[in-house]
Amino acid sequence: MGRQETIPIIATEKLHPSVNALWHLIEDNREVRLLFTQMLQQIPNGPLYDKNPTGGPQFRNWMGLLCAFNNQLTQGPVWLYDTPGQQGLTGFPFNALLNWSMSTPAGLLAFHRPDVNAHFHDILTAYGKFLSSPASVAVLNSSATGWLSPTALDALAKTDTSDDPRPQFHDLFVSNPLHPTYGFSSWDAFFTRRFRPGIRPLASPSDDGVIVNACESTPMALERGVKLHDEFWIKGQPYSLTDKELEQAMRFKGGTIYQGFLGALSYHRWHAPVSGVVEKVEKIQGTYFAGCPGLASREDLHDGEERELDPSAPDRSQRYLCQVGTRALVYIRAKERRLGTVVFVAVGMAEVSSCEVTVKEGDLVEKGEEIGMFHYGGSTHCLIFEPGVRLKFTDAVEEVDIKRRGHNLQVNGYLAEVVSN
């Protein structure tokens, strides 16, 4: 039997309004209450699941879980990076609290519900306000659990460069190492830090046929000939154009999709992959903690022990999240006519509830120019190209293997080029 918990007795009026509202949804809606109860009960028993993947408590009742939500709303994410579970979820305290339940049958149902996601939106919006406030700098310190500790700064620098000897954090990013918080006014300011000028030079600035990497990210997938309504499953997850709610989706039927992943330690600003005119900007509210049905629980091995649940959910579901996650789309009519319109899709994962677009329809953008950013956590992105556009990608993309995560490709670096017919 699993560890027994004491069910908390709490005056709900003392909860943050956003948490209080979710509490009452669960209490008042029998179906939601059943799903939240079952998703925690369906987490397997045993030492592996007695704690969440970061080593924190694993709640087995929804009331304790929501109390933990409430407590987290006024605390920044601490630096935890000693174990694989911590490395996969560092900076994601809400994700860690929900991780195992995200892969259960009841969790998959609960986290696809619009009413539940509306409440998650409100909770994560409140959390985002705290992370953008001066109070959130408390975690920007040099202690063992601080993001300015030598270990943390070294890991952050290592993520963004392979140079040897490796530059220090303050060599790479606009910051002041003489200031107690390196000059960052909030956790979010630290998270959305900028590279120093010249750190990420633009590939082939005079060649509009060269596409540059829009995000500092690890290649995840490359698929050509994508269907309008994808009736097949690619390595367990579908790519469907209409599910992305693309305007004029017929234009992209048979096109190409490239996807890259941004970890929590990565640089999180987006840059234009091509020069051109912004045709349209879309923002789509979706799910926050939903995994791909049938995939989130794919068997894995952990220290020789079979693990049935995703230890860094929803990492295994990133392709699926392009269809259902909260996301922003930027359509760019490329200056290079052979490219047609290129669509950049930013997909927030877990607590990344804010995809901020900094350009608008009609803007002229130059290749490499900043067009937006993610806030508060790791994320994924796609580039979508029209059919008939022949592209040659860098070897790291053409040879991508979803089973083995590679290394980050530099933002503004060479990603692909258009090939004449």
GROMACS .gro file of C-alpha atoms in nm:
model
  421
    1MET     CA    1   0.000   0.000   0.000
    2GLY     CA    2   0.111   0.358  -0.066
    3ARG     CA    3   0.186   0.612   0.200
    4GLN     CA    4  -0.126   0.746   0.372
    5GLU     CA    5  -0.183   1.121   0.396
    6THR     CA    6  -0.373   1.338   0.634
    7ILE     CA    7  -0.643   1.522   0.442
    8PRO     CA    8  -0.603   1.892   0.518
    9ILE     CA    9  -0.878   2.094   0.682
   10ILE     CA   10  -0.865   2.446   0.546
   11ALA     CA   11  -1.087   2.753   0.530
   12THR     CA   12  -1.106   2.792   0.153
   13GLU     CA   13  -1.153   3.169   0.181
   14LYS     CA   14  -0.787   3.181   0.287
   15LEU     CA   15  -0.680   3.037  -0.047
   16HIS     CA   16  -0.578   3.256  -0.336
   17PRO     CA   17  -0.895   3.335  -0.540
   18SER     CA   18  -0.769   3.137  -0.839
   19VAL     CA   19  -0.701   2.826  -0.629
   20ASN     CA   20  -1.027   2.874  -0.439
   21ALA     CA   21  -1.217   2.876  -0.769
   22LEU     CA   22  -1.060   2.545  -0.878
   23TRP     CA   23  -1.132   2.399  -0.534
   24HIS     CA   24  -1.501   2.481  -0.571
   25LEU     CA   25  -1.511   2.343  -0.927
   26ILE     CA   26  -1.380   2.011  -0.795
   27GLU     CA   27  -1.616   2.013  -0.497
   28ASP     CA   28  -1.924   2.110  -0.694
   29ASN     CA   29  -1.873   1.910  -1.014
   30ARG     CA   30  -1.900   1.536  -0.952
   31GLU     CA   31  -1.720   1.440  -1.274
   32VAL     CA   32  -1.425   1.674  -1.209
   33ARG     CA   33  -1.405   1.558  -0.847
   34LEU     CA   34  -1.396   1.196  -0.962
   35LEU     CA   35  -1.118   1.268  -1.215
   36PHE     CA   36  -0.901   1.456  -0.965
   37THR     CA   37  -0.953   1.183  -0.706
   38GLN     CA   38  -0.877   0.901  -0.949
   39MET     CA   39  -0.576   1.062  -1.117
   40LEU     CA   40  -0.394   1.067  -0.782
   41GLN     CA   41  -0.513   0.720  -0.685
   42GLN     CA   42  -0.401   0.581  -1.023
   43ILE     CA   43  -0.039   0.676  -0.959
   44PRO     CA   44   0.134   0.345  -0.889
   45ASN     CA   45   0.237   0.256  -0.535
   46GLY     CA   46   0.599   0.190  -0.454
   47PRO     CA   47   0.918   0.380  -0.368
   48LEU     CA   48   0.952   0.527  -0.716
   49TYR     CA   49   0.620   0.712  -0.689
   50ASP     CA   50   0.617   0.802  -0.319
   51LYS     CA   51   0.774   1.134  -0.416
   52ASN     CA   52   0.744   1.347  -0.728
   53PRO     CA   53   1.037   1.328  -0.974
   54THR     CA   54   1.217   1.622  -0.807
   55GLY     CA   55   1.209   1.453  -0.465
   56GLY     CA   56   0.922   1.661  -0.328
   57PRO     CA   57   0.600   1.522  -0.176
   58GLN     CA   58   0.363   1.321  -0.392
   59PHE     CA   59   0.006   1.406  -0.295
   60ARG     CA   60  -0.258   1.137  -0.304
   61ASN     CA   61  -0.558   1.364  -0.241
   62TRP     CA   62  -0.663   1.669  -0.437
   63MET     CA   63  -0.705   1.893  -0.132
   64GLY     CA   64  -0.342   1.855  -0.034
   65LEU     CA   65  -0.245   1.914  -0.397
   66LEU     CA   66  -0.438   2.242  -0.413
   67CYS     CA   67  -0.290   2.358  -0.084
   68ALA     CA   68   0.053   2.300  -0.240
   69PHE     CA   69  -0.058   2.508  -0.540
   70ASN     CA   70  -0.158   2.787  -0.303
   71ASN     CA   71   0.178   2.782  -0.125
   72GLN     CA   72   0.370   2.787  -0.454
   73LEU     CA   73   0.199   3.105  -0.573
   74THR     CA   74   0.425   3.315  -0.350
   75GLN     CA   75   0.747   3.120  -0.398
   76GLY     CA   76   0.986   3.124  -0.689
   77PRO     CA   77   1.126   2.798  -0.830
   78VAL     CA   78   1.439   2.690  -0.645
   79TRP     CA   79   1.745   2.547  -0.816
   80LEU     CA   80   1.734   2.164  -0.800
   81TYR     CA   81   1.965   1.981  -1.038
   82ASP     CA   82   2.120   1.681  -0.863
   83THR     CA   83   1.907   1.398  -1.006
   84PRO     CA   84   1.768   1.325  -1.354
   85GLY     CA   85   1.418   1.403  -1.226
   86GLN     CA   86   1.529   1.742  -1.096
   87GLN     CA   87   1.716   1.817  -1.417
   88GLY     CA   88   1.407   1.738  -1.623
   89LEU     CA   89   1.176   1.957  -1.415
   90THR     CA   90   1.399   2.232  -1.274
   91GLY     CA   91   1.204   2.557  -1.271
   92PHE     CA   92   0.869   2.375  -1.299
   93PRO     CA   93   0.720   2.343  -0.948
   94PHE     CA   94   0.359   2.305  -1.067
   95ASN     CA   95   0.466   2.053  -1.329
   96ALA     CA   96   0.647   1.855  -1.058
   97LEU     CA   97   0.336   1.850  -0.838
   98LEU     CA   98   0.125   1.712  -1.124
   99ASN     CA   99   0.387   1.507  -1.307
  100TRP     CA  100   0.286   1.149  -1.228
  101SER     CA  101  -0.087   1.225  -1.252
  102MET     CA  102  -0.039   1.371  -1.602
  103SER     CA  103   0.024   1.018  -1.731
  104THR     CA  104  -0.273   0.848  -1.564
  105PRO     CA  105  -0.598   0.779  -1.752
  106ALA     CA  106  -0.797   1.013  -1.526
  107GLY     CA  107  -0.529   1.282  -1.550
  108LEU     CA  108  -0.536   1.272  -1.930
  109LEU     CA  109  -0.912   1.331  -1.918
  110ALA     CA  110  -0.899   1.600  -1.651
  111PHE     CA  111  -0.623   1.803  -1.816
  112HIS     CA  112  -0.805   1.815  -2.150
  113ARG     CA  113  -1.120   1.967  -1.996
  114PRO     CA  114  -1.182   2.333  -2.094
  115ASP     CA  115  -1.318   2.422  -1.748
  116VAL     CA  116  -1.012   2.278  -1.573
  117ASN     CA  117  -0.777   2.456  -1.815
  118ALA     CA  118  -0.959   2.785  -1.760
  119HIS     CA  119  -0.881   2.755  -1.388
  120PHE     CA  120  -0.521   2.652  -1.456
  121HIS     CA  121  -0.494   2.964  -1.673
  122ASP     CA  122  -0.601   3.182  -1.380
  123ILE     CA  123  -0.366   3.007  -1.136
  124LEU     CA  124  -0.067   3.030  -1.371
  125THR     CA  125  -0.148   3.394  -1.452
  126ALA     CA  126  -0.135   3.470  -1.078
  127TYR     CA  127   0.192   3.278  -1.053
  128GLY     CA  128   0.331   3.472  -1.347
  129LYS     CA  129   0.250   3.801  -1.176
  130PHE     CA  130   0.450   3.689  -0.874
  131LEU     CA  131   0.743   3.576  -1.091
  132SER     CA  132   0.744   3.920  -1.254
  133SER     CA  133   0.747   4.098  -0.917
  134PRO     CA  134   1.051   4.208  -0.712
  135ALA     CA  135   0.962   3.950  -0.444
  136SER     CA  136   1.055   3.669  -0.683
  137VAL     CA  137   1.426   3.761  -0.676
  138ALA     CA  138   1.454   3.571  -0.346
  139VAL     CA  139   1.559   3.262  -0.546
  140LEU     CA  140   1.829   3.460  -0.728
  141ASN     CA  141   2.102   3.398  -0.474
  142SER     CA  142   2.428   3.205  -0.447
  143SER     CA  143   2.311   2.938  -0.200
  144ALA     CA  144   2.299   2.570  -0.300
  145THR     CA  145   1.935   2.612  -0.409
  146GLY     CA  146   1.984   2.954  -0.567
  147TRP     CA  147   1.998   3.022  -0.941
  148LEU     CA  148   2.317   3.226  -0.896
  149SER     CA  149   2.510   2.947  -0.725
  150PRO     CA  150   2.833   2.844  -0.899
  151THR     CA  151   2.672   2.512  -0.999
  152ALA     CA  152   2.366   2.681  -1.149
  153LEU     CA  153   2.563   2.947  -1.335
  154ASP     CA  154   2.794   2.683  -1.478
  155ALA     CA  155   2.498   2.470  -1.594
  156LEU     CA  156   2.333   2.773  -1.755
  157ALA     CA  157   2.653   2.865  -1.937
  158LYS     CA  158   2.708   2.503  -2.043
  159THR     CA  159   2.359   2.490  -2.195
  160ASP     CA  160   2.430   2.785  -2.419
  161THR     CA  161   2.784   2.718  -2.537
  162SER     CA  162   3.016   2.430  -2.615
  163ASP     CA  163   3.326   2.652  -2.628
  164ASP     CA  164   3.633   2.538  -2.441
  165PRO     CA  165   3.726   2.707  -2.218
  166ARG     CA  166   3.363   2.788  -2.146
  167PRO     CA  167   3.267   3.154  -2.100
  168GLN     CA  168   3.107   3.249  -1.771
  169PHE     CA  169   2.739   3.335  -1.739
  170HIS     CA  170   2.805   3.710  -1.729
  171ASP     CA  171   3.017   3.683  -2.044
  172LEU     CA  172   2.722   3.537  -2.233
  173PHE     CA  173   2.428   3.735  -2.093
  174VAL     CA  174   2.352   4.099  -2.019
  175SER     CA  175   2.403   4.099  -1.642
  176ASN     CA  176   2.605   4.256  -1.361
  177PRO     CA  177   2.796   3.999  -1.150
  178LEU     CA  178   2.875   4.271  -0.893
  179HIS     CA  179   2.504   4.310  -0.809
  180PRO     CA  180   2.346   4.065  -0.558
  181THR     CA  181   2.089   3.952  -0.819
  182TYR     CA  182   2.318   4.013  -1.119
  183GLY     CA  183   2.101   4.315  -1.193
  184PHE     CA  184   1.780   4.118  -1.257
  185SER     CA  185   1.470   4.278  -1.107
  186SER     CA  186   1.258   3.960  -1.099
  187TRP     CA  187   1.267   3.588  -1.173
  188ASP     CA  188   1.107   3.656  -1.511
  189ALA     CA  189   1.371   3.917  -1.598
  190PHE     CA  190   1.633   3.650  -1.525
  191PHE     CA  191   1.445   3.388  -1.726
  192THR     CA  192   1.407   3.614  -2.032
  193ARG     CA  193   1.769   3.735  -2.014
  194ARG     CA  194   1.933   3.858  -2.333
  195PHE     CA  195   2.257   3.749  -2.492
  196ARG     CA  196   2.528   4.009  -2.505
  197PRO     CA  197   2.576   4.169  -2.849
  198GLY     CA  198   2.780   3.950  -3.081
  199ILE     CA  199   2.727   3.626  -2.887
  200ARG     CA  200   2.480   3.491  -3.145
  201PRO     CA  201   2.590   3.620  -3.489
  202LEU     CA  202   2.343   3.597  -3.775
  203ALA     CA  203   2.408   3.328  -4.035
  204SER     CA  204   2.425   3.450  -4.397
  205PRO     CA  205   2.274   3.794  -4.333
  206SER     CA  206   2.280   3.886  -4.702
  207ASP     CA  207   2.126   3.558  -4.827
  208ASP     CA  208   1.746   3.557  -4.788
  209GLY     CA  209   1.736   3.193  -4.896
  210VAL     CA  210   1.901   3.086  -4.569
  211ILE     CA  211   1.664   3.020  -4.276
  212VAL     CA  212   1.809   3.076  -3.929
  213ASN     CA  213   1.719   2.901  -3.607
  214ALA     CA  214   1.433   3.092  -3.442
  215CYS     CA  215   1.504   2.964  -3.090
  216GLU     CA  216   1.803   2.836  -2.894
  217SER     CA  217   1.679   2.480  -2.904
  218THR     CA  218   1.744   2.109  -2.953
  219PRO     CA  219   1.612   1.952  -3.275
  220MET     CA  220   1.321   1.719  -3.205
  221ALA     CA  221   1.155   1.633  -3.532
  222LEU     CA  222   1.147   1.699  -3.905
  223GLU     CA  223   0.850   1.584  -4.110
  224ARG     CA  224   0.777   1.646  -4.478
  225GLY     CA  225   0.446   1.602  -4.659
  226VAL     CA  226   0.227   1.684  -4.359
  227LYS     CA  227  -0.143   1.615  -4.408
  228LEU     CA  228  -0.430   1.858  -4.358
  229HIS     CA  229  -0.611   1.609  -4.134
  230ASP     CA  230  -0.339   1.374  -4.018
  231GLU     CA  231  -0.487   1.025  -4.001
  232PHE     CA  232  -0.159   0.852  -3.930
  233TRP     CA  233   0.062   0.872  -3.621
  234ILE     CA  234   0.427   0.969  -3.650
  235LYS     CA  235   0.628   0.782  -3.387
  236GLY     CA  236   0.323   0.786  -3.160
  237GLN     CA  237   0.215   1.146  -3.216
  238PRO     CA  238   0.030   1.319  -3.499
  239TYR     CA  239   0.116   1.633  -3.691
  240SER     CA  240  -0.206   1.789  -3.821
  241LEU     CA  241  -0.228   2.130  -3.982
  242THR     CA  242  -0.592   2.203  -3.902
  243ASP     CA  243  -0.538   2.105  -3.540
  244LYS     CA  244  -0.288   2.390  -3.523
  245GLU     CA  245  -0.576   2.617  -3.635
  246LEU     CA  246  -0.367   2.756  -3.916
  247GLU     CA  247  -0.531   3.024  -4.123
  248GLN     CA  248  -0.575   2.908  -4.483
  249ALA     CA  249  -0.450   2.563  -4.382
  250MET     CA  250  -0.478   2.440  -4.741
  251ARG     CA  251  -0.171   2.650  -4.822
  252PHE     CA  252   0.039   2.423  -4.599
  253LYS     CA  253  -0.105   2.081  -4.694
  254GLY     CA  254   0.190   1.865  -4.795
  255GLY     CA  255   0.436   2.108  -4.641
  256THR     CA  256   0.724   2.065  -4.398
  257ILE     CA  257   0.735   2.096  -4.019
  258TYR     CA  258   1.048   2.135  -3.809
  259GLN     CA  259   1.025   2.121  -3.428
  260GLY     CA  260   1.278   2.211  -3.158
  261PHE     CA  261   1.271   2.191  -2.778
  262LEU     CA  262   1.377   2.458  -2.528
  263GLY     CA  263   1.474   2.340  -2.181
  264ALA     CA  264   1.433   2.552  -1.871
  265LEU     CA  265   1.800   2.655  -1.886
  266SER     CA  266   1.785   2.776  -2.245
  267TYR     CA  267   1.760   3.128  -2.384
  268HIS     CA  268   1.386   3.187  -2.432
  269ARG     CA  269   1.349   3.475  -2.676
  270TRP     CA  270   1.233   3.410  -3.034
  271HIS     CA  271   1.394   3.554  -3.346
  272ALA     CA  272   1.260   3.580  -3.700
  273PRO     CA  273   1.376   3.281  -3.908
  274VAL     CA  274   1.343   3.481  -4.232
  275SER     CA  275   1.308   3.840  -4.344
  276GLY     CA  276   0.964   3.948  -4.457
  277VAL     CA  277   0.627   4.095  -4.360
  278VAL     CA  278   0.417   3.973  -4.068
  279GLU     CA  279   0.091   3.860  -4.229
  280LYS     CA  280  -0.091   3.758  -3.912
  281VAL     CA  281  -0.046   3.688  -3.541
  282GLU     CA  282  -0.266   3.436  -3.359
  283LYS     CA  283  -0.284   3.347  -2.989
  284ILE     CA  284  -0.467   3.026  -2.897
  285GLN     CA  285  -0.561   2.920  -2.546
  286GLY     CA  286  -0.525   2.547  -2.498
  287THR     CA  287  -0.417   2.289  -2.245
  288TYR     CA  288  -0.140   2.331  -1.987
  289PHE     CA  289  -0.069   1.987  -1.839
  290ALA     CA  290  -0.218   1.748  -2.096
  291GLY     CA  291  -0.015   1.460  -2.235
  292CYS     CA  292  -0.063   1.260  -2.550
  293PRO     CA  293  -0.313   0.975  -2.493
  294GLY     CA  294  -0.140   0.639  -2.520
  295LEU     CA  295   0.208   0.790  -2.515
  296ALA     CA  296   0.259   0.959  -2.180
  297SER     CA  297   0.276   0.621  -2.010
  298ARG     CA  298   0.519   0.458  -2.256
  299GLU     CA  299   0.748   0.223  -2.067
  300ASP     CA  300   1.092   0.350  -1.978
  301LEU     CA  301   1.388   0.220  -1.781
  302HIS     CA  302   1.519   0.384  -1.467
  303ASP     CA  303   1.826   0.235  -1.298
  304GLY     CA  304   1.727  -0.105  -1.436
  305GLU     CA  305   1.370  -0.068  -1.311
  306GLU     CA  306   1.081  -0.044  -1.551
  307ARG     CA  307   0.908   0.293  -1.530
  308GLU     CA  308   0.564   0.326  -1.682
  309LEU     CA  309   0.508   0.699  -1.638
  310ASP     CA  310   0.688   0.990  -1.803
  311PRO     CA  311   0.936   1.126  -1.544
  312SER     CA  312   0.944   1.466  -1.717
  313ALA     CA  313   0.588   1.497  -1.845
  314PRO     CA  314   0.488   1.626  -2.090
  315ASP     CA  315   0.826   1.593  -2.266
  316ARG     CA  316   0.723   1.280  -2.456
  317SER     CA  317   0.412   1.458  -2.583
  318GLN     CA  318   0.574   1.760  -2.746
  319ARG     CA  319   0.448   1.689  -3.098
  320TYR     CA  320   0.098   1.645  -2.963
  321LEU     CA  321   0.122   1.972  -2.769
  322CYS     CA  322   0.160   2.159  -3.098
  323GLN     CA  323  -0.206   2.069  -3.156
  324VAL     CA  324  -0.355   2.125  -2.810
  325GLY     CA  325  -0.120   2.339  -2.599
  326THR     CA  326  -0.146   2.712  -2.538
  327ARG     CA  327   0.039   2.865  -2.830
  328ALA     CA  328   0.110   3.166  -3.050
  329LEU     CA  329   0.152   3.169  -3.428
  330VAL     CA  330   0.338   3.429  -3.633
  331TYR     CA  331   0.293   3.415  -4.013
  332ILE     CA  332   0.578   3.577  -4.207
  333ARG     CA  333   0.553   3.633  -4.584
  334ALA     CA  334   0.917   3.582  -4.671
  335LYS     CA  335   1.118   3.832  -4.870
  336GLU     CA  336   1.263   3.533  -5.056
  337ARG     CA  337   0.969   3.443  -5.283
  338ARG     CA  338   1.067   3.076  -5.307
  339LEU     CA  339   0.989   3.040  -4.935
  340GLY     CA  340   0.633   3.172  -4.957
  341THR     CA  341   0.485   3.215  -4.609
  342VAL     CA  342   0.670   3.069  -4.311
  343VAL     CA  343   0.479   3.010  -3.986
  344PHE     CA  344   0.650   3.022  -3.648
  345VAL     CA  345   0.455   2.835  -3.377
  346ALA     CA  346   0.546   2.893  -3.010
  347VAL     CA  347   0.398   2.632  -2.775
  348GLY     CA  348   0.391   2.687  -2.399
  349MET     CA  349   0.447   2.375  -2.187
  350ALA     CA  350   0.318   2.335  -1.831
  351GLU     CA  351   0.371   2.660  -1.640
  352VAL     CA  352   0.476   2.845  -1.955
  353SER     CA  353   0.133   3.006  -1.978
  354SER     CA  354   0.261   3.320  -2.145
  355CYS     CA  355   0.372   3.330  -2.508
  356GLU     CA  356   0.445   3.699  -2.569
  357VAL     CA  357   0.453   3.817  -2.931
  358THR     CA  358   0.631   4.148  -2.980
  359VAL     CA  359   0.543   4.204  -3.348
  360LYS     CA  360   0.211   4.275  -3.515
  361GLU     CA  361   0.044   4.234  -3.851
  362GLY     CA  362   0.207   4.449  -4.117
  363ASP     CA  363   0.545   4.478  -3.944
  364LEU     CA  364   0.857   4.436  -4.153
  365VAL     CA  365   1.097   4.199  -3.982
  366GLU     CA  366   1.456   4.125  -4.062
  367LYS     CA  367   1.601   3.779  -4.026
  368GLY     CA  368   1.733   3.740  -3.671
  369GLU     CA  369   1.516   4.020  -3.529
  370GLU     CA  370   1.344   3.947  -3.198
  371ILE     CA  371   0.974   3.866  -3.242
  372GLY     CA  372   0.869   3.745  -2.895
  373MET     CA  373   0.953   3.530  -2.596
  374PHE     CA  374   0.842   3.254  -2.361
  375HIS     CA  375   0.795   3.328  -1.992
  376TYR     CA  376   0.840   3.111  -1.683
  377GLY     CA  377   0.956   2.771  -1.812
  378GLY     CA  378   1.062   2.529  -2.086
  379SER     CA  379   0.880   2.511  -2.415
  380THR     CA  380   0.874   2.389  -2.774
  381HIS     CA  381   0.838   2.553  -3.113
  382CYS     CA  382   0.775   2.469  -3.479
  383LEU     CA  383   0.847   2.618  -3.819
  384ILE     CA  384   0.595   2.533  -4.092
  385PHE     CA  385   0.670   2.569  -4.462
  386GLU     CA  386   0.442   2.555  -4.764
  387PRO     CA  387   0.437   2.253  -4.998
  388GLY     CA  388   0.670   2.276  -5.293
  389VAL     CA  389   0.935   2.455  -5.088
  390ARG     CA  390   1.245   2.237  -5.114
  391LEU     CA  391   1.465   2.274  -4.810
  392LYS     CA  392   1.801   2.136  -4.710
  393PHE     CA  393   1.840   2.141  -4.330
  394THR     CA  394   2.157   2.124  -4.128
  395ASP     CA  395   2.273   1.768  -4.058
  396ALA     CA  396   2.164   1.785  -3.692
  397VAL     CA  397   1.806   1.831  -3.815
  398GLU     CA  398   1.810   1.594  -4.112
  399GLU     CA  399   1.948   1.317  -3.889
  400VAL     CA  400   1.742   1.394  -3.579
  401ASP     CA  401   1.661   1.093  -3.362
  402ILE     CA  402   1.372   1.145  -3.120
  403LYS     CA  403   1.508   0.868  -2.896
  404ARG     CA  404   1.836   1.052  -2.837
  405ARG     CA  405   1.820   1.418  -2.748
  406GLY     CA  406   2.102   1.610  -2.910
  407HIS     CA  407   2.253   1.948  -2.836
  408ASN     CA  408   2.114   2.297  -2.867
  409LEU     CA  409   2.144   2.471  -3.202
  410GLN     CA  410   2.228   2.837  -3.161
  411VAL     CA  411   1.959   3.095  -3.219
  412ASN     CA  412   2.027   3.294  -3.538
  413GLY     CA  413   2.255   3.014  -3.657
  414TYR     CA  414   2.216   2.827  -3.987
  415LEU     CA  415   1.909   2.600  -3.986
  416ALA     CA  416   1.823   2.539  -4.352
  417GLU     CA  417   1.828   2.686  -4.699
  418VAL     CA  418   1.587   2.681  -4.988
  419VAL     CA  419   1.691   2.465  -5.282
  420SER     CA  420   1.594   2.562  -5.637
  421ASN     CA  421   1.369   2.318  -5.822
   0.00000   0.00000   0.00000
